[in-house]
CSV table of C-alpha atoms in Angstrom, one decimal:
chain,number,residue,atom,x,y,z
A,225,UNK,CA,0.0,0.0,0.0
A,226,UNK,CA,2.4,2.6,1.0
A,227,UNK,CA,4.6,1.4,-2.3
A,228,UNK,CA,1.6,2.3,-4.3
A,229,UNK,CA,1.0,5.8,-2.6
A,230,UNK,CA,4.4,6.7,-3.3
A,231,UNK,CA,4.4,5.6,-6.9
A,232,UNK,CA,1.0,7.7,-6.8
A,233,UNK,CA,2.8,10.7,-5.5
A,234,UNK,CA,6.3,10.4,-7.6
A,235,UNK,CA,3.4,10.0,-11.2
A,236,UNK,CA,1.9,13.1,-10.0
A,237,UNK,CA,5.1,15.0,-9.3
A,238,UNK,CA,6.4,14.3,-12.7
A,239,UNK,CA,2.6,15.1,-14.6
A,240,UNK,CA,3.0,18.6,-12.6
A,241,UNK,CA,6.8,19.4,-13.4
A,242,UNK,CA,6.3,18.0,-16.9
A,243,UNK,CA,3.0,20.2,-17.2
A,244,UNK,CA,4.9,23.4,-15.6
A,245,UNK,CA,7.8,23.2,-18.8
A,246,UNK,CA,4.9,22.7,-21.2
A,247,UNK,CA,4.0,26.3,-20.5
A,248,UNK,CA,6.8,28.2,-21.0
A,249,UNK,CA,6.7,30.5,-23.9
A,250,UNK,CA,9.4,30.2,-25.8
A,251,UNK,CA,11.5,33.5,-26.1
A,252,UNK,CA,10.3,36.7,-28.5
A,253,UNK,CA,12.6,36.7,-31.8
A,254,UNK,CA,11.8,40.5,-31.8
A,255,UNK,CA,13.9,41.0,-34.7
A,256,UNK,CA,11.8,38.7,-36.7
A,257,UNK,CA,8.6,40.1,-35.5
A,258,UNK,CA,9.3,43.6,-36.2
A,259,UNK,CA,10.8,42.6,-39.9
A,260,UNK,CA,7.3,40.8,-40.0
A,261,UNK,CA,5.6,43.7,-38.9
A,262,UNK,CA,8.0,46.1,-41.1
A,263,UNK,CA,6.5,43.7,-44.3
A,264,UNK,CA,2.6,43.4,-43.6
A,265,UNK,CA,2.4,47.2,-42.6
A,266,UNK,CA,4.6,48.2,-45.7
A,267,UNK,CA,2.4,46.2,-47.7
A,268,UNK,CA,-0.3,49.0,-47.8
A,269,UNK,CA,1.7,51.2,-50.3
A,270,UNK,CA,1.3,48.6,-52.8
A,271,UNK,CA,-2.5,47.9,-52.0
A,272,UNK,CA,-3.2,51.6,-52.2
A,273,UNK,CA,-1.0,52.0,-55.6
A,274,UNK,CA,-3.4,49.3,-57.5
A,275,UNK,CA,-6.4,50.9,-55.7
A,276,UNK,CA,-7.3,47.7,-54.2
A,277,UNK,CA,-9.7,48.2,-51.5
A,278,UNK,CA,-10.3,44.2,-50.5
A,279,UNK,CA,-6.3,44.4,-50.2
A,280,UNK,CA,-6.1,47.2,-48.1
A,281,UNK,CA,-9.3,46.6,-45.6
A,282,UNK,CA,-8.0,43.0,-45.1
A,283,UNK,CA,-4.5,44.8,-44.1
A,284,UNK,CA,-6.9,45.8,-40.6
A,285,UNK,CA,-9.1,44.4,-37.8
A,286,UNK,CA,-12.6,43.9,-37.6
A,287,UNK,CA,-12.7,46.8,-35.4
A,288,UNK,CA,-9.6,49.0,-36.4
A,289,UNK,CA,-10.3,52.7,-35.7
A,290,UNK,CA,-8.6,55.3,-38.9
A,291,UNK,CA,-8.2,58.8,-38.1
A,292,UNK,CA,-7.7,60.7,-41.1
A,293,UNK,CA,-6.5,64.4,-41.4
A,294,UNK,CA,-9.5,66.8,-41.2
A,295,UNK,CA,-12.3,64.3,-41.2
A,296,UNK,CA,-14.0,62.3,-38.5
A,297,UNK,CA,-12.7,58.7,-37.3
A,298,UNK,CA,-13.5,55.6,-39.1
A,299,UNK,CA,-14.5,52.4,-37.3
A,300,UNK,CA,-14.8,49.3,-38.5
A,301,UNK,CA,-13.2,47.4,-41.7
A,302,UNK,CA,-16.6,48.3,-44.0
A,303,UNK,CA,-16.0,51.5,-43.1
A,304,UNK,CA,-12.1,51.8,-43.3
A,305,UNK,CA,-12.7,49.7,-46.7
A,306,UNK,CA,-14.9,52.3,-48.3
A,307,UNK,CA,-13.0,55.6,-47.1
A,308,UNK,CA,-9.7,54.1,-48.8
A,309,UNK,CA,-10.6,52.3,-51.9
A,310,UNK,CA,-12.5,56.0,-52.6
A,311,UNK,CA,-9.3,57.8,-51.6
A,312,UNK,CA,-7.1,54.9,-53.7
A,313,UNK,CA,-9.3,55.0,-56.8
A,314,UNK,CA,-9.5,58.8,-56.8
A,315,UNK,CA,-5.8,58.9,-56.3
A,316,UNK,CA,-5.2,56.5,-59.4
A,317,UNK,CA,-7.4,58.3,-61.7
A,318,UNK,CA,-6.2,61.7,-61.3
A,319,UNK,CA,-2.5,60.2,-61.7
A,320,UNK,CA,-1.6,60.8,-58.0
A,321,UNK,CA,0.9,58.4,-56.0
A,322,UNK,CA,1.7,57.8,-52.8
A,323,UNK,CA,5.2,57.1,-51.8
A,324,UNK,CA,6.6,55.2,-49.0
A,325,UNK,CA,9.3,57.4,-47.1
A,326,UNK,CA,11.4,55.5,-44.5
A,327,UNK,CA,10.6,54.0,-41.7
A,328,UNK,CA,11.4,56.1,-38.6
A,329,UNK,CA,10.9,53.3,-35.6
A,330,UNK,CA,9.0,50.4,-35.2
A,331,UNK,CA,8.9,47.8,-32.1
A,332,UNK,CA,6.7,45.0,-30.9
A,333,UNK,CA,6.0,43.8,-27.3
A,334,UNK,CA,4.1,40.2,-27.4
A,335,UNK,CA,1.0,40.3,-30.5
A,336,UNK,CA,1.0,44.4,-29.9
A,337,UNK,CA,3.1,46.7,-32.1
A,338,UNK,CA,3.7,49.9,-34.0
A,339,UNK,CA,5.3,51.6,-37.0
A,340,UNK,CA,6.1,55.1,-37.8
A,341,UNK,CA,7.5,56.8,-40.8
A,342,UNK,CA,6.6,59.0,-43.9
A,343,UNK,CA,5.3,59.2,-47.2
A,344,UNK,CA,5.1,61.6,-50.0
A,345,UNK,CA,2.6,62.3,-52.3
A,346,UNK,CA,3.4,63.2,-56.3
A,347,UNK,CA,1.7,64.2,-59.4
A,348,UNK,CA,1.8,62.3,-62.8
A,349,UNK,CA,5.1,64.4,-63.3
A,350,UNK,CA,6.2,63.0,-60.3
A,351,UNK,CA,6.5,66.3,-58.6
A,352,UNK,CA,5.8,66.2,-54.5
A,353,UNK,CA,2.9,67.8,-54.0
A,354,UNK,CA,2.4,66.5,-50.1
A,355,UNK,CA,4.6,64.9,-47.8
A,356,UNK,CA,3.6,63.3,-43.8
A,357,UNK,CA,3.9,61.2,-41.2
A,358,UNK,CA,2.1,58.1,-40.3
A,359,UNK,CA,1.9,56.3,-36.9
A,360,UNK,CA,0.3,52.8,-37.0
A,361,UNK,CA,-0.4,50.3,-34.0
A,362,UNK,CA,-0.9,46.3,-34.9
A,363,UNK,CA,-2.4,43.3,-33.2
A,364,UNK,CA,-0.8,39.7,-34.2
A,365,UNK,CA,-3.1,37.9,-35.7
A,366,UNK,CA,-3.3,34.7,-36.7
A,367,UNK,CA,0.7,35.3,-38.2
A,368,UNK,CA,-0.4,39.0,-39.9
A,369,UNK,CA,0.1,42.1,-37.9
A,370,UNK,CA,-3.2,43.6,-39.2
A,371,UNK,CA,-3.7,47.4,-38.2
A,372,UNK,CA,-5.8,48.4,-34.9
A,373,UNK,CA,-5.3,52.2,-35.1
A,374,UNK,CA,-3.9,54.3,-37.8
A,375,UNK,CA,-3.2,57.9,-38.4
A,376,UNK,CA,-1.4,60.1,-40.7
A,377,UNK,CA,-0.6,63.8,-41.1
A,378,UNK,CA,0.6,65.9,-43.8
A,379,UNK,CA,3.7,68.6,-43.1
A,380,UNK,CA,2.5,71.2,-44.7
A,381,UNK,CA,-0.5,74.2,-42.9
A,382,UNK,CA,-3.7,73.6,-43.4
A,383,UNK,CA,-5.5,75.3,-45.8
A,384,UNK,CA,-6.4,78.5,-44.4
A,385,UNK,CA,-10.1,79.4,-44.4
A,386,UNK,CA,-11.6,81.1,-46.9
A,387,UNK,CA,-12.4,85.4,-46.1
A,388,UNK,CA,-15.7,85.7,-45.1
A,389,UNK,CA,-18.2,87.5,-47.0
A,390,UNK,CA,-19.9,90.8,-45.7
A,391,UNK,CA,-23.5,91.2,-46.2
A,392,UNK,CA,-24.8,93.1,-48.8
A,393,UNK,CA,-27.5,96.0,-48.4
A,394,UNK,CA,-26.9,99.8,-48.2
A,395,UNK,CA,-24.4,101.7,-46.0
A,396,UNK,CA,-25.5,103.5,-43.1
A,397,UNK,CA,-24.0,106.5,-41.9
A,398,UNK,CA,-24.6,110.6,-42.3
A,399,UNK,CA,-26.7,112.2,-44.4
């Protein structure tokens, strides 16, 4: 009996220890990850140069938020998907590209990440006619680092309003 309970005991201690290594992650290759990241997120520049607006909406989550330069925030892929396959297509047709600049930082911690950098934007003669910043956060998903928040800014003043215009009607003063 007491050989049994020790046998019992000795199973159970190696089920727990064996169980215990099971669990241990292995290590974070963060320089694979953020080359990963560095490829899926770069990947938008050619999705948005063939004005392909499945390509680019699958590049983000079901519930990615997109906060565009003077405009309101987009939520959603359906949402994200029709906002840049307008901008893309518009783009295209009036002979406008947009340019990936270089990547100023990029890092991941476990499935979250982010990417910075810039972009330019020419005409048909390939003249710059904008240039920005962009700041992107991802989630790992399923291998792809698909895009939870996304934001971009151009470098140049906005636009400044237009003069407002004075009413019309006859001038009061003296006789």
């Amino acid at each position: 009996m007491l050989r049994k309970l020790l046998l019992a005991f000795a199973t159970l201690g190696v089920i727990v220890a064996s169980s215990g290594c099971a669990r241990t992650p292995a290590p974070q290759d963060v320089a694979a990850d953020k080359a990963k990241l560095q490829t899926d997120a770069l990947s938008w520049f050619d999705y948005f140069a063939k004005a392909d607006s499945e390509g680019l909406a699958n590049l983000y989550a079901e519930d990615a938020l997109v906060m565009p330069p003077g405009g309101p925030a987009l939520n959603g892929r359906p949402a994200i998907k029709t906002y840049l396959g307008a901008m893309a297509s518009g783009a295209k047709a009036a002979g406008i590209s947009l340019k990936q600049g270089s990547v100023t930082g990029s890092d991941v911690n476990g499935d979250l990440g982010w990417i910075s950098g810039t972009y330019t934007v020419q005409d048909s003669s390939g003249t710059t006619i904008d240039s920005g910043n962009y700041l992107s956060v991802h989630h790992r998903t399923n291998g792809s680092w698909l895009y939870i928040r996304d934001i971009w800014n151009s470098d140049r003043p906005p636009v400044a309003a237009a003069p407002a215009k004075k009413a019309s009607g006859k001038k009061s003063g003296n006789k």
